[in-house]
Amino acid sequence: MNLEANNLTEIPTRTINPFKRDDETNYLTLYRELKKLAQEYGDNYLYNKFKALEYNERLNSKEDIGSINRIILWCNKFSNNHSTKPQYAFVGIVAISLFFSVPIIISLYFNGVKLSANQIWSSLTYFVNPLKLLNEYSIPFHGIIYLLEVFYKLALGYLIYQMIAAFRKFNK
């Protein structure tokens, strides 16, 4: 295995207990060192896991990292847990698609548009394609729907990017 540890003190068992945190341990430094060891060993899986633990520790720390950095870390944590969980992004895509489909269906209902099941099925590509817009359809929508669409398409594009980034964790 050729693992060499210099100046590494023994890590007490209470430090690595997942159910109870040791108040005396600097977890940020611990995760950073373990991440460095995994990188030197060439283990991308463990490297990404320790990187995610380090970022989550930094996010939870009282240290002032700036509000923009805190927002970025928070978004990464909940969208793919810092490139370790693509299922978070997938669930986010499904959730915002369902959430955004409700105002569209309500708008269509109040506009008196009757859609067949085949038309609904064929228009599902709209909900997963961030480049397809509502104005491509010949149905008029309320202005607020177009405003919601902008935020929906931005969130959808972000989540698709995060899912791809999480899948690429072994290709670095």
PDB file of N, CA, C and O in Angstrom, residues 50-97:
ATOM      1  N   PHE A  50     -13.763  13.143   1.380  1.00  0.00           N
ATOM      2  CA  PHE A  50     -13.139  14.007   2.391  1.00  0.00           C
ATOM      3  C   PHE A  50     -13.248  15.480   2.016  1.00  0.00           C
ATOM      4  O   PHE A  50     -13.356  16.338   2.887  1.00  0.00           O
ATOM      5  N   LYS A  51     -13.227  15.788   0.711  1.00  0.00           N
ATOM      6  CA  LYS A  51     -13.424  17.162   0.269  1.00  0.00           C
ATOM      7  C   LYS A  51     -14.824  17.638   0.657  1.00  0.00           C
ATOM      8  O   LYS A  51     -14.992  18.751   1.163  1.00  0.00           O
ATOM      9  N   ALA A  52     -15.824  16.787   0.456  1.00  0.00           N
ATOM     10  CA  ALA A  52     -17.194  17.145   0.835  1.00  0.00           C
ATOM     11  C   ALA A  52     -17.306  17.338   2.342  1.00  0.00           C
ATOM     12  O   ALA A  52     -17.950  18.292   2.806  1.00  0.00           O
ATOM     13  N   LEU A  53     -16.671  16.450   3.117  1.00  0.00           N
ATOM     14  CA  LEU A  53     -16.697  16.609   4.576  1.00  0.00           C
ATOM     15  C   LEU A  53     -16.001  17.895   5.004  1.00  0.00           C
ATOM     16  O   LEU A  53     -16.471  18.598   5.911  1.00  0.00           O
ATOM     17  N   GLU A  54     -14.894  18.228   4.339  1.00  0.00           N
ATOM     18  CA  GLU A  54     -14.182  19.470   4.657  1.00  0.00           C
ATOM     19  C   GLU A  54     -15.053  20.684   4.351  1.00  0.00           C
ATOM     20  O   GLU A  54     -15.162  21.605   5.155  1.00  0.00           O
ATOM     21  N   TYR A  55     -15.698  20.701   3.183  1.00  0.00           N
ATOM     22  CA  TYR A  55     -16.554  21.832   2.814  1.00  0.00           C
ATOM     23  C   TYR A  55     -17.757  21.944   3.740  1.00  0.00           C
ATOM     24  O   TYR A  55     -18.140  23.056   4.125  1.00  0.00           O
ATOM     25  N   ASN A  56     -18.350  20.819   4.120  1.00  0.00           N
ATOM     26  CA  ASN A  56     -19.481  20.872   5.044  1.00  0.00           C
ATOM     27  C   ASN A  56     -19.043  21.367   6.421  1.00  0.00           C
ATOM     28  O   ASN A  56     -19.779  22.094   7.083  1.00  0.00           O
ATOM     29  N   GLU A  57     -17.856  20.971   6.827  1.00  0.00           N
ATOM     30  CA  GLU A  57     -17.323  21.455   8.104  1.00  0.00           C
ATOM     31  C   GLU A  57     -17.076  22.965   8.051  1.00  0.00           C
ATOM     32  O   GLU A  57     -17.376  23.682   8.988  1.00  0.00           O
ATOM     33  N   ARG A  58     -16.542  23.431   6.937  1.00  0.00           N
ATOM     34  CA  ARG A  58     -16.307  24.868   6.779  1.00  0.00           C
ATOM     35  C   ARG A  58     -17.639  25.620   6.783  1.00  0.00           C
ATOM     36  O   ARG A  58     -17.757  26.697   7.353  1.00  0.00           O
ATOM     37  N   LEU A  59     -18.653  25.041   6.136  1.00  0.00           N
ATOM     38  CA  LEU A  59     -19.971  25.668   6.099  1.00  0.00           C
ATOM     39  C   LEU A  59     -20.584  25.757   7.490  1.00  0.00           C
ATOM     40  O   LEU A  59     -21.222  26.758   7.832  1.00  0.00           O
ATOM     41  N   ASN A  60     -20.366  24.737   8.306  1.00  0.00           N
ATOM     42  CA  ASN A  60     -20.945  24.709   9.654  1.00  0.00           C
ATOM     43  C   ASN A  60     -20.099  25.443  10.690  1.00  0.00           C
ATOM     44  O   ASN A  60     -20.544  25.612  11.820  1.00  0.00           O
ATOM     45  N   SER A  61     -18.903  25.856  10.317  1.00  0.00           N
ATOM     46  CA  SER A  61     -18.035  26.516  11.284  1.00  0.00           C
ATOM     47  C   SER A  61     -18.487  27.954  11.528  1.00  0.00           C
ATOM     48  O   SER A  61     -19.226  28.537  10.742  1.00  0.00           O
ATOM     49  N   LYS A  62     -18.020  28.489  12.604  1.00  0.00           N
ATOM     50  CA  LYS A  62     -18.329  29.878  12.960  1.00  0.00           C
ATOM     51  C   LYS A  62     -17.390  30.861  12.262  1.00  0.00           C
ATOM     52  O   LYS A  62     -17.547  32.058  12.374  1.00  0.00           O
ATOM     53  N   GLU A  63     -16.415  30.327  11.541  1.00  0.00           N
ATOM     54  CA  GLU A  63     -15.434  31.143  10.839  1.00  0.00           C
ATOM     55  C   GLU A  63     -16.120  32.007   9.774  1.00  0.00           C
ATOM     56  O   GLU A  63     -17.029  31.548   9.087  1.00  0.00           O
ATOM     57  N   ASP A  64     -15.680  33.246   9.658  1.00  0.00           N
ATOM     58  CA  ASP A  64     -16.253  34.147   8.650  1.00  0.00           C
ATOM     59  C   ASP A  64     -15.615  33.843   7.299  1.00  0.00           C
ATOM     60  O   ASP A  64     -14.446  34.138   7.075  1.00  0.00           O
ATOM     61  N   ILE A  65     -16.386  33.240   6.423  1.00  0.00           N
ATOM     62  CA  ILE A  65     -15.888  32.907   5.084  1.00  0.00           C
ATOM     63  C   ILE A  65     -16.509  33.801   4.024  1.00  0.00           C
ATOM     64  O   ILE A  65     -16.243  33.628   2.848  1.00  0.00           O
ATOM     65  N   GLY A  66     -17.335  34.728   4.438  1.00  0.00           N
ATOM     66  CA  GLY A  66     -17.995  35.629   3.505  1.00  0.00           C
ATOM     67  C   GLY A  66     -19.348  35.071   3.090  1.00  0.00           C
ATOM     68  O   GLY A  66     -19.530  33.864   2.953  1.00  0.00           O
ATOM     69  N   SER A  67     -20.281  35.965   2.886  1.00  0.00           N
ATOM     70  CA  SER A  67     -21.640  35.513   2.583  1.00  0.00           C
ATOM     71  C   SER A  67     -21.740  34.850   1.212  1.00  0.00           C
ATOM     72  O   SER A  67     -22.475  33.873   1.045  1.00  0.00           O
ATOM     73  N   ILE A  68     -20.991  35.335   0.221  1.00  0.00           N
ATOM     74  CA  ILE A  68     -21.028  34.720  -1.114  1.00  0.00           C
ATOM     75  C   ILE A  68     -20.489  33.295  -1.052  1.00  0.00           C
ATOM     76  O   ILE A  68     -21.085  32.368  -1.616  1.00  0.00           O
ATOM     77  N   ASN A  69     -19.361  33.090  -0.364  1.00  0.00           N
ATOM     78  CA  ASN A  69     -18.797  31.744  -0.234  1.00  0.00           C
ATOM     79  C   ASN A  69     -19.733  30.819   0.535  1.00  0.00           C
ATOM     80  O   ASN A  69     -19.863  29.643   0.198  1.00  0.00           O
ATOM     81  N   ARG A  70     -20.399  31.346   1.552  1.00  0.00           N
ATOM     82  CA  ARG A  70     -21.355  30.541   2.316  1.00  0.00           C
ATOM     83  C   ARG A  70     -22.535  30.129   1.436  1.00  0.00           C
ATOM     84  O   ARG A  70     -22.993  28.988   1.485  1.00  0.00           O
ATOM     85  N   ILE A  71     -23.018  31.031   0.596  1.00  0.00           N
ATOM     86  CA  ILE A  71     -24.121  30.706  -0.324  1.00  0.00           C
ATOM     87  C   ILE A  71     -23.681  29.648  -1.325  1.00  0.00           C
ATOM     88  O   ILE A  71     -24.425  28.697  -1.607  1.00  0.00           O
ATOM     89  N   ILE A  72     -22.474  29.784  -1.860  1.00  0.00           N
ATOM     90  CA  ILE A  72     -21.957  28.797  -2.822  1.00  0.00           C
ATOM     91  C   ILE A  72     -21.835  27.428  -2.170  1.00  0.00           C
ATOM     92  O   ILE A  72     -22.260  26.416  -2.743  1.00  0.00           O
ATOM     93  N   LEU A  73     -21.266  27.370  -0.972  1.00  0.00           N
ATOM     94  CA  LEU A  73     -21.138  26.094  -0.275  1.00  0.00           C
ATOM     95  C   LEU A  73     -22.501  25.492   0.050  1.00  0.00           C
ATOM     96  O   LEU A  73     -22.717  24.285  -0.074  1.00  0.00           O
ATOM     97  N   TRP A  74     -23.431  26.331   0.464  1.00  0.00           N
ATOM     98  CA  TRP A  74     -24.771  25.860   0.792  1.00  0.00           C
ATOM     99  C   TRP A  74     -25.452  25.287  -0.453  1.00  0.00           C
ATOM    100  O   TRP A  74     -26.052  24.214  -0.395  1.00  0.00           O
ATOM    101  N   CYS A  75     -25.366  26.003  -1.585  1.00  0.00           N
ATOM    102  CA  CYS A  75     -25.973  25.512  -2.834  1.00  0.00           C
ATOM    103  C   CYS A  75     -25.346  24.203  -3.275  1.00  0.00           C
ATOM    104  O   CYS A  75     -26.050  23.287  -3.714  1.00  0.00           O
ATOM    105  N   ASN A  76     -24.018  24.090  -3.159  1.00  0.00           N
ATOM    106  CA  ASN A  76     -23.351  22.843  -3.530  1.00  0.00           C
ATOM    107  C   ASN A  76     -23.727  21.701  -2.599  1.00  0.00           C
ATOM    108  O   ASN A  76     -23.862  20.560  -3.041  1.00  0.00           O
ATOM    109  N   LYS A  77     -23.884  22.003  -1.324  1.00  0.00           N
ATOM    110  CA  LYS A  77     -24.243  20.955  -0.370  1.00  0.00           C
ATOM    111  C   LYS A  77     -25.614  20.372  -0.701  1.00  0.00           C
ATOM    112  O   LYS A  77     -25.800  19.158  -0.694  1.00  0.00           O
ATOM    113  N   PHE A  78     -26.575  21.226  -1.003  1.00  0.00           N
ATOM    114  CA  PHE A  78     -27.928  20.741  -1.223  1.00  0.00           C
ATOM    115  C   PHE A  78     -28.207  20.310  -2.659  1.00  0.00           C
ATOM    116  O   PHE A  78     -29.202  19.645  -2.905  1.00  0.00           O
ATOM    117  N   SER A  79     -27.332  20.655  -3.594  1.00  0.00           N
ATOM    118  CA  SER A  79     -27.579  20.238  -4.976  1.00  0.00           C
ATOM    119  C   SER A  79     -26.866  18.947  -5.348  1.00  0.00           C
ATOM    120  O   SER A  79     -27.356  18.180  -6.168  1.00  0.00           O
ATOM    121  N   ASN A  80     -25.705  18.677  -4.755  1.00  0.00           N
ATOM    122  CA  ASN A  80     -25.029  17.399  -5.026  1.00  0.00           C
ATOM    123  C   ASN A  80     -24.016  17.032  -3.940  1.00  0.00           C
ATOM    124  O   ASN A  80     -23.177  16.181  -4.170  1.00  0.00           O
ATOM    125  N   ASN A  81     -24.103  17.633  -2.786  1.00  0.00           N
ATOM    126  CA  ASN A  81     -23.182  17.413  -1.667  1.00  0.00           C
ATOM    127  C   ASN A  81     -21.729  17.453  -2.130  1.00  0.00           C
ATOM    128  O   ASN A  81     -20.962  16.523  -1.913  1.00  0.00           O
ATOM    129  N   HIS A  82     -21.381  18.524  -2.788  1.00  0.00           N
ATOM    130  CA  HIS A  82     -20.012  18.787  -3.244  1.00  0.00           C
ATOM    131  C   HIS A  82     -19.506  17.667  -4.159  1.00  0.00           C
ATOM    132  O   HIS A  82     -18.451  17.092  -3.931  1.00  0.00           O
ATOM    133  N   SER A  83     -20.299  17.343  -5.161  1.00  0.00           N
ATOM    134  CA  SER A  83     -19.966  16.362  -6.212  1.00  0.00           C
ATOM    135  C   SER A  83     -19.887  14.926  -5.712  1.00  0.00           C
ATOM    136  O   SER A  83     -19.181  14.115  -6.289  1.00  0.00           O
ATOM    137  N   THR A  84     -20.628  14.584  -4.656  1.00  0.00           N
ATOM    138  CA  THR A  84     -20.614  13.206  -4.183  1.00  0.00           C
ATOM    139  C   THR A  84     -21.970  12.520  -4.300  1.00  0.00           C
ATOM    140  O   THR A  84     -22.041  11.305  -4.203  1.00  0.00           O
ATOM    141  N   LYS A  85     -23.040  13.254  -4.507  1.00  0.00           N
ATOM    142  CA  LYS A  85     -24.374  12.652  -4.546  1.00  0.00           C
ATOM    143  C   LYS A  85     -25.195  13.216  -5.711  1.00  0.00           C
ATOM    144  O   LYS A  85     -25.911  14.195  -5.558  1.00  0.00           O
ATOM    145  N   PRO A  86     -25.128  12.578  -6.888  1.00  0.00           N
ATOM    146  CA  PRO A  86     -25.913  13.062  -8.031  1.00  0.00           C
ATOM    147  C   PRO A  86     -27.414  12.916  -7.819  1.00  0.00           C
ATOM    148  O   PRO A  86     -28.199  13.630  -8.444  1.00  0.00           O
ATOM    149  N   GLN A  87     -27.833  12.035  -6.916  1.00  0.00           N
ATOM    150  CA  GLN A  87     -29.262  11.862  -6.680  1.00  0.00           C
ATOM    151  C   GLN A  87     -29.895  13.112  -6.080  1.00  0.00           C
ATOM    152  O   GLN A  87     -31.086  13.347  -6.273  1.00  0.00           O
ATOM    153  N   TYR A  88     -29.127  13.936  -5.377  1.00  0.00           N
ATOM    154  CA  TYR A  88     -29.675  15.192  -4.857  1.00  0.00           C
ATOM    155  C   TYR A  88     -30.117  16.090  -6.018  1.00  0.00           C
ATOM    156  O   TYR A  88     -31.186  16.689  -5.966  1.00  0.00           O
ATOM    157  N   ALA A  89     -29.282  16.177  -7.048  1.00  0.00           N
ATOM    158  CA  ALA A  89     -29.627  17.009  -8.199  1.00  0.00           C
ATOM    159  C   ALA A  89     -30.816  16.416  -8.946  1.00  0.00           C
ATOM    160  O   ALA A  89     -31.705  17.158  -9.389  1.00  0.00           O
ATOM    161  N   PHE A  90     -30.860  15.102  -9.080  1.00  0.00           N
ATOM    162  CA  PHE A  90     -31.980  14.463  -9.772  1.00  0.00           C
ATOM    163  C   PHE A  90     -33.294  14.732  -9.047  1.00  0.00           C
ATOM    164  O   PHE A  90     -34.298  15.087  -9.669  1.00  0.00           O
ATOM    165  N   VAL A  91     -33.291  14.569  -7.733  1.00  0.00           N
ATOM    166  CA  VAL A  91     -34.499  14.846  -6.946  1.00  0.00           C
ATOM    167  C   VAL A  91     -34.884  16.319  -7.076  1.00  0.00           C
ATOM    168  O   VAL A  91     -36.065  16.658  -7.181  1.00  0.00           O
ATOM    169  N   GLY A  92     -33.891  17.197  -7.105  1.00  0.00           N
ATOM    170  CA  GLY A  92     -34.164  18.623  -7.288  1.00  0.00           C
ATOM    171  C   GLY A  92     -34.803  18.910  -8.640  1.00  0.00           C
ATOM    172  O   GLY A  92     -35.729  19.718  -8.739  1.00  0.00           O
ATOM    173  N   ILE A  93     -34.320  18.256  -9.687  1.00  0.00           N
ATOM    174  CA  ILE A  93     -34.896  18.447 -11.025  1.00  0.00           C
ATOM    175  C   ILE A  93     -36.346  18.006 -11.046  1.00  0.00           C
ATOM    176  O   ILE A  93     -37.223  18.716 -11.559  1.00  0.00           O
ATOM    177  N   VAL A  94     -36.627  16.841 -10.488  1.00  0.00           N
ATOM    178  CA  VAL A  94     -38.009  16.340 -10.457  1.00  0.00           C
ATOM    179  C   VAL A  94     -38.887  17.266  -9.628  1.00  0.00           C
ATOM    180  O   VAL A  94     -40.006  17.615 -10.038  1.00  0.00           O
ATOM    181  N   ALA A  95     -38.384  17.711  -8.476  1.00  0.00           N
ATOM    182  CA  ALA A  95     -39.173  18.568  -7.582  1.00  0.00           C
ATOM    183  C   ALA A  95     -39.504  19.913  -8.228  1.00  0.00           C
ATOM    184  O   ALA A  95     -40.668  20.340  -8.194  1.00  0.00           O
ATOM    185  N   ILE A  96     -38.510  20.579  -8.821  1.00  0.00           N
ATOM    186  CA  ILE A  96     -38.827  21.890  -9.410  1.00  0.00           C
ATOM    187  C   ILE A  96     -39.666  21.738 -10.667  1.00  0.00           C
ATOM    188  O   ILE A  96     -40.465  22.624 -10.978  1.00  0.00           O
ATOM    189  N   SER A  97     -39.516  20.629 -11.385  1.00  0.00           N
ATOM    190  CA  SER A  97     -40.362  20.399 -12.563  1.00  0.00           C
ATOM    191  C   SER A  97     -41.816  20.230 -12.153  1.00  0.00           C
ATOM    192  O   SER A  97     -42.718  20.795 -12.781  1.00  0.00           O
TER     193      SER A  97
END
